Short mmCIF file of C-alpha atoms and ligand atoms in Angstrom, two decimals:
data_model
loop_
_atom_site.label_atom_id
_atom_site.label_comp_id
_atom_site.label_asym_id
_atom_site.label_seq_id
_atom_site.Cartn_x
_atom_site.Cartn_y
_atom_site.Cartn_z
CA MET A 6 0.00 0.00 0.00
CA LYS A 7 1.29 3.41 -0.91
CA SER A 8 1.36 5.62 2.15
CA ARG A 9 1.90 9.03 0.67
CA ILE A 10 0.13 9.52 -2.58
CA PRO A 11 0.76 12.92 -4.16
CA VAL A 12 -2.23 15.20 -4.36
CA ARG A 13 -3.42 15.40 -7.90
CA ALA A 14 -5.12 18.75 -7.66
CA SER A 15 -3.14 20.14 -10.59
CA ARG A 16 -4.16 17.23 -12.77
CA GLY A 17 -7.77 17.69 -11.65
CA LEU A 18 -7.55 21.33 -12.74
CA ALA A 19 -6.08 20.36 -16.07
CA VAL A 20 -8.88 17.85 -16.62
CA GLY A 21 -11.40 20.52 -15.60
CA ALA A 22 -9.88 23.00 -18.07
CA LEU A 23 -10.03 20.41 -20.84
CA MET A 24 -13.67 19.73 -20.03
CA LEU A 25 -14.38 23.44 -20.24
CA LEU A 26 -12.62 23.70 -23.61
CA PHE A 27 -14.57 20.69 -24.73
CA LEU A 28 -17.86 22.28 -23.66
CA LEU A 29 -16.98 25.63 -25.27
CA GLY A 30 -15.89 23.78 -28.40
CA SER A 31 -19.14 21.88 -28.65
CA TRP A 32 -21.10 25.13 -28.06
CA ASN A 33 -19.37 26.82 -31.00
CA ALA A 34 -19.78 23.73 -33.09
CA SER A 35 -23.51 23.50 -32.51
CA ALA A 36 -24.18 24.92 -35.95
CA VAL A 37 -22.45 21.96 -37.55
CA GLU A 38 -23.83 19.51 -35.02
CA ALA A 39 -25.31 17.25 -37.65
CA GLN A 40 -21.85 16.42 -38.99
CA THR A 41 -20.08 15.69 -35.67
CA PRO A 42 -20.22 12.10 -34.42
CA PRO A 43 -21.98 11.48 -31.09
CA GLU A 44 -19.69 11.62 -28.08
CA ALA A 45 -17.67 8.40 -28.05
CA SER A 46 -17.83 6.35 -24.86
CA PRO A 47 -14.64 5.98 -22.84
CA THR A 48 -12.60 2.81 -23.37
CA PHE A 49 -10.54 0.77 -20.97
CA ALA A 50 -7.27 1.23 -22.82
CA GLU A 51 -7.47 4.96 -23.26
CA HIS A 52 -9.53 6.32 -20.37
CA VAL A 53 -10.09 3.81 -17.59
CA ALA A 54 -6.75 2.01 -17.26
CA PRO A 55 -4.88 5.27 -16.48
CA ILE A 56 -7.30 5.92 -13.59
CA LEU A 57 -7.06 2.36 -12.23
CA TYR A 58 -3.26 2.35 -12.49
CA GLU A 59 -2.97 5.64 -10.68
CA SER A 60 -5.68 5.28 -8.03
CA CYS A 61 -6.37 1.57 -7.48
CA ALA A 62 -3.35 -0.51 -8.46
CA THR A 63 -1.32 0.08 -5.29
CA CYS A 64 -3.87 -2.10 -3.43
CA HIS A 65 -5.62 -4.03 -6.23
CA GLN A 66 -2.63 -6.12 -7.35
CA PRO A 67 -1.61 -9.67 -6.48
CA ASN A 68 0.40 -8.62 -3.39
CA GLY A 69 -1.81 -5.71 -2.33
CA ILE A 70 -4.49 -5.55 0.36
CA GLY A 71 -7.35 -5.25 -2.17
CA PRO A 72 -9.43 -8.43 -2.55
CA MET A 73 -8.78 -8.70 -6.31
CA PRO A 74 -6.29 -7.32 -8.83
CA LEU A 75 -7.50 -4.58 -11.17
CA LEU A 76 -4.65 -4.47 -13.66
CA SER A 77 -5.82 -6.18 -16.83
CA TYR A 78 -8.83 -5.54 -19.00
CA ASP A 79 -10.27 -8.93 -17.99
CA ASP A 80 -9.96 -8.07 -14.27
CA ALA A 81 -11.68 -4.74 -14.77
CA ARG A 82 -14.44 -6.02 -17.04
CA ARG A 83 -15.36 -8.80 -14.62
CA TRP A 84 -15.70 -6.29 -11.78
CA ALA A 85 -17.18 -3.46 -13.84
CA PRO A 86 -20.64 -3.16 -12.20
CA ARG A 87 -19.14 -3.35 -8.69
CA ILE A 88 -16.44 -0.81 -9.66
CA LYS A 89 -19.13 1.58 -10.84
CA ARG A 90 -21.04 1.26 -7.57
CA LYS A 91 -17.97 1.68 -5.38
CA VAL A 92 -16.57 4.73 -7.17
CA GLN A 93 -19.97 6.40 -7.48
CA SER A 94 -20.59 6.10 -3.75
CA ARG A 95 -16.99 7.22 -3.15
CA ALA A 96 -16.34 4.10 -1.09
CA MET A 97 -13.35 3.42 -3.39
CA PRO A 98 -10.64 4.53 -3.38
CA PRO A 99 -11.03 4.63 0.41
CA TRP A 100 -11.34 8.34 1.27
CA HIS A 101 -14.33 8.74 3.51
CA LEU A 102 -14.29 12.47 4.14
CA ASP A 103 -17.34 14.63 3.56
CA GLN A 104 -15.99 16.68 0.66
CA THR A 105 -18.64 19.38 0.99
CA ILE A 106 -17.54 20.78 4.34
CA GLY A 107 -14.35 21.40 6.28
CA ILE A 108 -10.74 21.57 5.14
CA GLN A 109 -10.17 19.88 1.77
CA ALA A 110 -6.38 20.18 1.41
CA TYR A 111 -4.66 16.92 2.33
CA LYS A 112 -1.19 15.56 1.59
CA ASN A 113 -2.50 12.04 1.06
CA ASP A 114 -5.77 12.71 -0.81
CA ILE A 115 -6.42 9.68 -3.02
CA SER A 116 -10.02 10.52 -3.95
CA LEU A 117 -11.12 10.56 -7.59
CA SER A 118 -12.20 13.78 -9.28
CA ASP A 119 -15.80 14.08 -10.50
CA SER A 120 -14.62 13.74 -14.11
CA GLU A 121 -12.71 10.53 -13.31
CA ILE A 122 -15.81 9.06 -11.64
CA ASN A 123 -17.89 10.18 -14.59
CA ALA A 124 -15.51 8.48 -17.05
CA ILE A 125 -15.70 5.17 -15.17
CA VAL A 126 -19.49 5.31 -14.90
CA ARG A 127 -19.92 6.07 -18.63
CA TRP A 128 -17.49 3.27 -19.48
CA VAL A 129 -19.47 0.72 -17.44
CA ASP A 130 -22.78 1.98 -18.82
CA ALA A 131 -21.46 1.56 -22.38
CA GLY A 132 -20.75 -2.13 -21.72
CA ALA A 133 -17.12 -1.73 -20.58
CA PRO A 134 -15.48 -1.64 -24.05
CA GLU A 135 -11.78 -2.46 -24.28
CA GLY A 136 -10.77 0.01 -26.98
CA ASP A 137 -7.44 -0.12 -28.77
CA PRO A 138 -4.91 -2.14 -26.70
CA ALA A 139 -2.12 -0.12 -28.33
CA LYS A 140 -3.31 2.87 -26.31
CA LEU A 141 -2.84 1.11 -22.93
CA PRO A 142 -0.39 2.93 -20.66
CA SER A 143 2.47 0.83 -19.27
CA LEU A 144 1.81 -0.92 -15.97
CA PRO A 145 2.54 1.26 -12.95
CA GLU A 146 5.43 0.62 -10.59
CA LEU A 147 3.91 -1.30 -7.70
CA PRO A 148 5.00 -0.74 -4.10
CA ASP A 149 7.02 -3.46 -2.44
CA GLY A 150 5.14 -4.40 0.73
CA SER A 151 8.30 -5.68 2.39
CA GLU A 152 9.91 -2.23 2.36
CA TRP A 153 9.31 0.80 4.54
CA GLN A 154 7.08 3.14 2.58
CA LEU A 155 8.79 6.22 4.01
CA ALA A 156 12.22 4.89 3.00
CA LYS A 157 11.59 6.13 -0.55
CA GLU A 158 11.56 9.66 0.76
CA LEU A 159 13.85 9.35 3.78
CA GLY A 160 16.26 6.47 3.10
CA PRO A 161 16.75 3.66 5.62
CA PRO A 162 15.42 4.29 9.15
CA ASP A 163 17.77 5.17 12.02
CA PHE A 164 16.49 2.31 14.14
CA VAL A 165 13.93 -0.47 14.10
CA ILE A 166 12.11 -2.03 17.07
CA GLU A 167 10.28 -5.35 17.08
CA ALA A 168 7.35 -6.67 19.11
CA PRO A 169 7.58 -10.11 20.77
CA PRO A 170 6.24 -12.82 18.42
CA LEU A 171 2.61 -13.93 18.41
CA THR A 172 1.04 -16.77 16.45
CA VAL A 173 -2.34 -15.63 15.13
CA PRO A 174 -4.72 -18.56 14.58
CA ALA A 175 -6.51 -18.99 11.25
CA ASN A 176 -9.99 -18.60 12.70
CA ASP A 177 -10.79 -17.15 16.08
CA GLN A 178 -11.94 -13.97 17.79
CA ASP A 179 -9.90 -10.77 17.51
CA GLN A 180 -6.51 -11.12 19.18
CA TRP A 181 -4.99 -8.42 21.36
CA TRP A 182 -1.27 -8.49 21.99
CA VAL A 183 -0.30 -6.14 24.80
CA GLN A 184 3.37 -6.37 25.72
CA THR A 185 6.10 -4.30 27.33
CA THR A 186 9.71 -4.46 26.19
CA PRO A 187 12.75 -2.46 27.36
CA PHE A 188 14.10 0.48 25.36
CA GLU A 189 17.80 0.63 26.26
CA GLY A 190 20.93 1.17 24.21
CA VAL A 191 19.08 2.12 21.04
CA ILE A 192 19.98 5.82 21.18
CA ASP A 193 22.49 7.32 23.56
CA GLU A 194 21.03 10.76 24.21
CA PRO A 195 17.67 12.57 23.88
CA ARG A 196 16.81 12.87 20.17
CA TYR A 197 14.15 14.40 17.96
CA VAL A 198 12.11 11.99 15.84
CA LYS A 199 11.30 13.02 12.28
CA ALA A 200 9.09 10.10 11.18
CA THR A 201 7.74 6.73 12.31
CA GLU A 202 6.16 3.75 10.58
CA LEU A 203 4.66 0.58 12.11
CA LYS A 204 3.66 -2.52 10.18
CA GLY A 205 3.09 -6.24 10.34
CA SER A 206 5.67 -8.45 8.65
CA TYR A 207 5.34 -9.14 4.93
CA PRO A 208 3.29 -10.65 3.39
CA LEU A 209 0.89 -12.18 5.96
CA GLY A 210 1.52 -9.82 8.87
CA VAL A 211 0.41 -6.73 6.99
CA ARG A 212 -2.91 -8.47 6.35
CA VAL A 213 -3.49 -9.85 9.83
CA LEU A 214 -2.62 -6.66 11.76
CA HIS A 215 -5.80 -4.55 11.87
CA HIS A 216 -4.26 -1.71 13.83
CA GLY A 217 -1.65 -1.18 16.46
CA HIS A 218 0.43 1.20 18.52
CA VAL A 219 3.88 1.24 20.04
CA THR A 220 4.67 3.99 22.51
CA LEU A 221 7.86 4.81 24.36
CA GLY A 222 7.28 5.79 27.98
CA TRP A 223 9.63 7.21 30.60
CA GLN A 224 9.46 8.88 34.04
CA GLN A 225 9.93 12.62 34.03
CA GLU A 226 9.43 14.93 37.04
CA GLY A 227 7.39 12.29 38.83
CA ARG A 228 5.03 11.42 35.99
CA ARG A 229 5.06 9.12 33.03
CA VAL A 230 5.52 10.72 29.64
CA SER A 231 4.83 8.68 26.53
CA ARG A 232 5.34 9.26 22.83
CA PRO A 233 4.20 7.15 19.86
CA LEU A 234 6.99 5.41 17.91
CA GLY A 235 4.45 3.93 15.51
CA ARG A 236 0.72 3.86 14.97
CA GLN A 237 -0.75 1.67 12.27
CA GLY A 238 -4.19 0.98 10.85
CA ILE A 239 -5.47 -0.36 7.52
CA GLY A 240 -5.17 2.49 5.04
CA LYS A 241 -2.82 4.51 7.22
CA GLY A 242 0.81 5.03 6.26
CA GLY A 243 3.71 6.22 8.39
CA ASP A 244 3.81 9.58 10.17
CA LEU A 245 6.22 12.10 8.70
CA PHE A 246 6.21 15.35 10.64
CA PRO A 247 6.27 18.68 8.78
CA ASP A 248 9.53 20.56 8.24
CA ASN A 249 11.02 22.15 11.37
CA THR A 250 9.05 19.74 13.53
CA GLY A 251 10.26 16.88 15.70
CA MET A 252 9.16 14.68 18.60
CA LEU A 253 11.57 14.56 21.54
CA ILE A 254 12.33 11.11 22.99
CA GLN A 255 14.60 9.95 25.81
CA PRO A 256 17.25 7.22 25.51
CA SER A 257 15.70 4.89 28.09
CA GLY A 258 12.33 3.69 29.25
CA SER A 259 9.99 1.01 28.05
CA LEU A 260 8.06 0.25 24.89
CA ASN A 261 4.37 -0.49 25.14
CA TRP A 262 3.00 -2.61 22.32
CA ASN A 263 -0.75 -2.65 21.81
CA LEU A 264 -1.54 -4.67 18.72
CA HIS A 265 -4.94 -5.76 17.45
CA TYR A 266 -4.99 -8.72 15.07
CA PHE A 267 -7.92 -9.97 12.98
CA PRO A 268 -7.60 -13.67 11.96
CA ILE A 269 -7.50 -14.05 8.15
CA ASP A 270 -8.44 -17.70 7.60
CA GLU A 271 -4.77 -18.63 7.52
CA GLU A 272 -2.48 -19.23 10.50
CA VAL A 273 0.25 -16.60 10.87
CA VAL A 274 3.15 -18.13 12.83
CA ASP A 275 5.40 -15.98 15.04
CA GLU A 276 4.15 -12.73 13.62
CA ARG A 277 6.30 -9.77 14.75
CA SER A 278 5.09 -6.24 14.19
CA THR A 279 7.94 -3.86 13.62
CA ALA A 280 8.35 -0.11 13.80
CA ALA A 281 10.91 2.04 11.99
CA VAL A 282 12.02 5.42 13.33
CA TRP A 283 13.80 8.23 11.47
CA LEU A 284 15.63 10.83 13.56
CA HIS A 285 16.69 14.39 13.00
CA PRO A 286 20.50 14.75 13.00
CA LYS A 287 22.26 14.81 16.38
CA GLY A 288 22.28 18.25 17.93
CA TYR A 289 19.47 19.55 15.70
CA VAL A 290 16.69 21.29 17.62
CA PRO A 291 13.55 21.72 15.51
CA GLU A 292 11.52 24.88 15.81
CA TYR A 293 8.31 23.02 16.72
CA GLU A 294 7.97 20.09 19.09
CA THR A 295 5.16 17.69 18.31
CA ILE A 296 3.78 15.01 20.62
CA GLY A 297 2.61 12.90 17.67
CA GLU A 298 -0.85 11.42 17.21
CA GLN A 299 -2.87 11.69 20.44
CA ARG A 300 -6.31 10.43 21.38
CA PHE A 301 -9.23 12.79 22.07
CA THR A 302 -12.45 11.18 23.20
CA ALA A 303 -16.04 12.18 22.51
CA ASP A 304 -17.50 10.89 25.72
CA ARG A 305 -18.00 12.20 29.25
CA GLY A 306 -17.22 15.59 27.86
CA GLY A 307 -13.50 15.45 28.40
CA ASP A 308 -10.37 13.36 28.37
CA MET A 309 -11.63 10.30 30.21
CA PRO A 310 -9.74 7.40 28.76
CA TRP A 311 -12.69 5.02 28.50
CA ALA A 312 -16.04 5.73 26.99
CA GLY A 313 -18.10 4.31 29.84
CA ASP A 314 -21.19 6.24 28.86
CA ILE A 315 -21.77 4.75 25.42
CA ALA A 316 -25.21 3.09 25.30
CA ILE A 317 -26.82 2.79 21.88
CA PRO A 318 -30.40 1.47 21.83
CA PRO A 319 -31.50 -1.11 19.23
CA HIS A 320 -32.70 0.24 15.86
CA SER A 321 -31.49 3.74 16.59
CA ILE A 322 -29.22 6.52 15.40
CA LYS A 323 -27.27 8.02 18.25
CA VAL A 324 -25.08 11.10 18.46
CA GLN A 325 -22.51 11.79 21.15
CA GLN A 326 -20.38 14.88 21.62
CA GLY A 327 -17.33 15.65 23.66
CA THR A 328 -15.21 18.73 24.12
CA HIS A 329 -11.62 19.48 24.87
CA VAL A 330 -10.38 22.98 25.69
CA LEU A 331 -6.92 23.88 24.42
CA LYS A 332 -4.78 25.24 27.24
CA ARG A 333 -2.08 26.23 24.77
CA PRO A 334 -2.14 27.19 21.09
CA ALA A 335 -1.92 24.20 18.77
CA LEU A 336 -1.31 23.12 15.22
CA ILE A 337 -3.11 19.93 14.18
CA GLN A 338 -1.30 17.88 11.53
CA SER A 339 -3.77 15.07 11.00
CA PHE A 340 -7.22 13.68 11.81
CA ARG A 341 -8.00 9.96 12.16
CA PRO A 342 -11.53 9.00 13.25
CA HIS A 343 -12.14 5.88 15.30
CA MET A 344 -15.42 4.08 15.95
CA HIS A 345 -16.46 0.48 15.31
CA MET A 346 -19.12 -1.24 13.18
CA ARG A 347 -21.97 1.13 14.03
CA GLY A 348 -19.85 4.20 13.36
CA ARG A 349 -21.04 6.32 10.43
CA GLU A 350 -19.93 9.92 10.93
CA GLN A 351 -17.33 11.69 13.02
CA SER A 352 -16.14 15.26 12.98
CA VAL A 353 -13.94 17.79 14.73
CA GLU A 354 -15.03 21.40 14.95
CA ALA A 355 -13.26 24.38 16.47
CA ILE A 356 -15.16 26.89 18.59
CA TYR A 357 -12.82 29.88 18.77
CA PRO A 358 -12.54 32.13 21.84
CA ASP A 359 -14.52 34.81 19.94
CA GLY A 360 -17.41 32.36 19.50
CA ARG A 361 -16.82 31.64 15.82
CA ARG A 362 -17.39 28.00 14.94
CA GLU A 363 -15.59 26.17 12.15
CA MET A 364 -15.85 22.59 10.89
CA LEU A 365 -12.28 21.33 10.57
CA ALA A 366 -12.89 17.85 9.17
CA LYS A 367 -15.74 15.40 8.96
CA VAL A 368 -15.98 11.81 7.83
CA ASP A 369 -19.47 10.85 6.61
CA LYS A 370 -18.74 7.42 5.08
CA TYR A 371 -16.93 5.79 7.97
CA ASN A 372 -16.06 2.12 7.54
CA HIS A 373 -14.50 0.29 10.47
CA PHE A 374 -12.33 -1.77 8.15
CA TRP A 375 -10.35 1.40 7.41
CA GLN A 376 -8.24 3.48 9.80
CA ILE A 377 -7.32 6.34 7.50
CA SER A 378 -5.33 9.30 8.73
CA TYR A 379 -6.26 12.50 6.91
CA GLU A 380 -3.05 14.54 6.76
CA PHE A 381 -3.62 18.28 6.37
CA GLU A 382 -1.46 20.26 3.94
CA ASP A 383 1.03 22.22 6.08
CA ASP A 384 -0.36 25.64 5.19
CA LYS A 385 -3.98 24.54 5.76
CA ALA A 386 -3.46 22.59 9.01
CA PRO A 387 -5.76 23.94 11.77
CA LEU A 388 -3.90 26.65 13.72
CA LEU A 389 -5.81 27.20 16.94
CA PRO A 390 -5.41 29.78 19.73
CA THR A 391 -5.44 29.05 23.47
CA GLY A 392 -9.00 28.61 24.68
CA THR A 393 -10.30 27.01 21.48
CA VAL A 394 -12.86 24.30 22.20
CA LEU A 395 -12.45 21.16 20.11
CA LEU A 396 -15.93 19.72 19.62
CA ILE A 397 -15.88 16.05 18.64
CA THR A 398 -19.13 14.58 17.31
CA THR A 399 -19.78 10.89 16.71
CA LEU A 400 -22.82 9.48 14.93
CA TRP A 401 -23.61 5.76 15.23
CA ASP A 402 -26.11 3.96 13.02
CA ASN A 403 -27.49 0.90 14.82
CA THR A 404 -30.29 0.37 12.30
CA ALA A 405 -30.70 -2.26 9.60
CA ASP A 406 -29.73 0.42 7.03
CA ASN A 407 -26.13 0.15 8.15
CA PRO A 408 -24.73 -2.57 5.83
CA VAL A 409 -22.06 -3.70 8.31
CA ASN A 410 -24.32 -3.77 11.36
CA PRO A 411 -24.01 -7.32 12.76
CA ASP A 412 -27.35 -7.10 14.64
CA PRO A 413 -29.55 -3.98 14.95
CA ARG A 414 -31.61 -5.64 17.72
CA GLN A 415 -28.73 -5.35 20.22
CA TRP A 416 -27.97 -2.66 22.75
CA VAL A 417 -24.39 -1.59 22.10
CA VAL A 418 -21.97 -0.40 24.77
CA PHE A 419 -18.31 0.48 25.02
CA GLY A 420 -15.86 -2.35 24.36
CA GLN A 421 -12.77 -3.48 22.54
CA ARG A 422 -14.46 -5.86 20.09
CA GLY A 423 -15.65 -4.65 16.70
CA VAL A 424 -19.24 -5.41 17.76
CA ASP A 425 -18.87 -3.08 20.77
CA GLU A 426 -18.34 0.63 20.28
CA MET A 427 -15.77 3.35 20.73
CA SER A 428 -15.68 7.04 20.06
CA HIS A 429 -12.44 8.90 19.78
CA VAL A 430 -10.32 10.71 17.24
CA TRP A 431 -6.56 10.69 16.81
CA LEU A 432 -5.13 14.13 16.19
CA GLY A 433 -1.52 14.82 15.23
CA MET A 434 -0.74 17.51 17.81
CA THR A 435 1.93 20.16 17.97
CA TYR A 436 1.46 22.53 20.90
CA LEU A 437 2.91 25.98 20.33
CA THR A 438 4.17 28.82 22.46
CA GLU A 439 2.14 32.05 22.22
CA GLU A 440 5.11 33.53 20.28
CA GLN A 441 5.08 30.73 17.73
CA PHE A 442 1.31 31.02 17.37
CA LYS A 443 1.56 34.77 16.67
CA ARG A 444 4.29 34.26 14.12
CA LEU A 445 2.48 31.45 12.29
CA SER A 446 -0.81 33.39 12.30
CA ALA A 447 0.94 36.43 10.83
CA GLU A 448 2.48 34.23 8.12
CA ARG A 449 -0.92 32.78 7.24
CA ASN A 450 -2.48 36.25 7.11
CA ARG A 451 0.30 37.44 4.79
CA MET A 452 -0.26 34.42 2.53
CA ALA A 453 -4.03 34.99 2.51
CA ALA A 454 -3.53 38.67 1.62
CA ARG A 455 -1.19 37.69 -1.22
CA ASP A 456 -3.70 35.14 -2.55
CA ASP A 457 -6.43 37.82 -2.48
CA ARG A 458 -4.44 40.16 -4.68
C1 HEC B 521 -5.72 1.68 -0.11
C2 HEC B 521 -6.03 0.45 -0.81
C3 HEC B 521 -7.10 0.48 -1.88
C4 HEC B 521 -7.25 1.38 -2.92
C5 HEC B 521 -6.36 2.56 -3.27
C6 HEC B 521 -8.41 0.95 -3.64
N1 HEC B 521 -8.97 -0.14 -3.05
FE1 HEC B 521 -10.68 -1.11 -3.63
N2 HEC B 521 -10.58 -2.27 -1.98
C7 HEC B 521 -9.55 -2.32 -1.07
C8 HEC B 521 -9.88 -3.24 -0.01
C9 HEC B 521 -8.99 -3.60 1.17
C10 HEC B 521 -11.17 -3.74 -0.27
C11 HEC B 521 -12.01 -4.71 0.60
C12 HEC B 521 -12.56 -3.95 1.79
C13 HEC B 521 -13.57 -2.89 1.46
O1 HEC B 521 -14.45 -3.15 0.60
O2 HEC B 521 -13.50 -1.80 2.03
C14 HEC B 521 -11.58 -3.11 -1.54
C15 HEC B 521 -12.79 -3.36 -2.18
C16 HEC B 521 -13.10 -2.95 -3.47
C17 HEC B 521 -14.25 -3.38 -4.23
C18 HEC B 521 -15.33 -4.32 -3.75
C19 HEC B 521 -14.91 -5.74 -3.96
C20 HEC B 521 -15.98 -6.70 -3.50
O3 HEC B 521 -15.64 -7.84 -3.14
O4 HEC B 521 -17.16 -6.31 -3.49
C21 HEC B 521 -14.18 -2.76 -5.44
C22 HEC B 521 -15.15 -2.91 -6.60
C23 HEC B 521 -13.00 -1.92 -5.42
N3 HEC B 521 -12.37 -2.07 -4.21
C24 HEC B 521 -12.58 -1.10 -6.45
C25 HEC B 521 -11.60 -0.15 -6.35
C26 HEC B 521 -11.31 0.83 -7.36
C27 HEC B 521 -12.03 0.94 -8.70
C28 HEC B 521 -10.29 1.60 -6.88
C29 HEC B 521 -9.66 2.80 -7.54
C30 HEC B 521 -10.52 3.77 -8.16
C31 HEC B 521 -9.93 1.08 -5.58
N4 HEC B 521 -10.74 0.03 -5.29
C32 HEC B 521 -8.90 1.60 -4.78
C33 HEC B 521 -8.38 -1.57 -1.14
C34 HEC B 521 -8.19 -0.48 -1.98
#
C-alpha cells in the first residue's frame, strides 16, 4: 500500500480545463452539429486504465491488500458493475471524508475527481469496451510491501524495534497483543524523531494486523511521559512530521505494544510487528515540538480514557459529543476517526474564543475496516489559539440500514471488540508557544492577503 500519494489537484484542474474547452468547443460547433459524431464512450485502454493504475493498483494487485487485482482488461471487465457502484458512492478509493464541508487540502488525498468518476461510470454503462490495446499505458510501478514506505523519501530508518512474536490462529476472535519491552541502548542521548512507521511483517503480517500502537514511555518529574513510535491501521501510512518539527524522545524507558490482530483464515506463525524510526541529526533542535498522534475522546465531555457512557439502543441513530479545551495554542497535523461497526460519521469542529465555529474535518462514510489518517497540507493545518474548544461529534447507526451492522436488535456499549463501540479521534498535535502562534498566524495572514491580490 502506498502511504503518501501525491495530491493530484493540478491534474484535476487540467482535466477541468479540458472539459471546459470541450464544452466551449461543442457550443461553438452546434451549428455543424449534424456532422459531428456522437460523443464516443470511454474505453478501458485509453480512459479507464490510467485511472485504475494511478488510483487503485497500489492495493488491487496480487500482493496488495485489495481483494482482487485490477490491472488487466479482464480483471476490470469482470468487476465493472461493482467498480461503478464503489466509485460512485466514493467508497473506493477509500477516502471517507465529507468533501462538501471542512478543510479539503490533504497531503494524502487519493479521492477521484468528479470527471474521473464520470468516465468510469460512462465506461461501465457503455458495456465496458476495451478500446485499442495499443493505447494502454504501461503498468505502474507497484510498491514493495516488504519495504518501509517512508524509505523512498527518507532512506533507511535510524532504528527499528520489534514486538515479541505472536502466532495468530486462522480462525478465532480478535486477538490483542499487549506487551512491554525495554528500550535501552538504542539511542544514547535525547533525540528528535522526524518520522515513524509501524507494520506487520510481509506478506501475511500486513494483512493480519488490523491496527496497532507502540509507545515509548519514561518517568519525568514524577510522571510518566509517553510518545508514539508507531501507529498503524489499515489504510494509514507512516507519520512524517512537517519541516522544522520533531518529537523529543529519551534514551531509556519502556516500549508499550498494543496490537490488534484480525484472523484471516490462515495461521500466521510468530508474527512480529515492527516499527521504523527516522531521527533528525544529532544536535538539531527543531523549531516546533510535536507530541505525535494523540487520542481525544467524545464521551463524558473530556479526556476520560474510557467511553463508559456509550449506550446505543437497538434500531437507533445516536449522536454523542465531547469537548476538549486547548490550554495552549496548537497546530493539528492530522485527523483519524475511530469508531467500530456502528460508526457512520465523526467530525472535529473548532469553537474559537470569539465564538466563531468552524468545521475542521468530517468523515461521513466511515467504515471500520479502514483506519485512515487524513493529513492536512502544512499551510492549511488547523492553527488554533489558546482557549479554542475542540468539539468532537460521533454518529452511530445501529439500524438495519447500516450494511455492516451485525445485529440492529442489540444494545451496544463500550468495548474493545468490533461489535462493541468506541468514540475517539486521533489528532496529530503540535502545541505551540504564544510567540510561535503569533508568528504562524501572521504568516498565514500574509499568505491569505497575497492570494487575495
Ligand atoms: C488503499 C487500498 C485500496 C485502494 C487505493 C483501492 N482499493 Fe478497492 N478495496 C480495497 C480493499 C482492502 C477492499 C475490501 C474492503 C472494502 O471493501 O472496504 C476493496 C474493495 C473494493 C471493491 C469491492 C470488492 C468486492 O468484493 O465487493 C471494489 C469494486 C473496489 N475495491 C474497487 C476499487 C477501485 C475501482 C479503486 C480505484 C478507483 C480502488 N478500489 C482503490 C483496497 C483499496
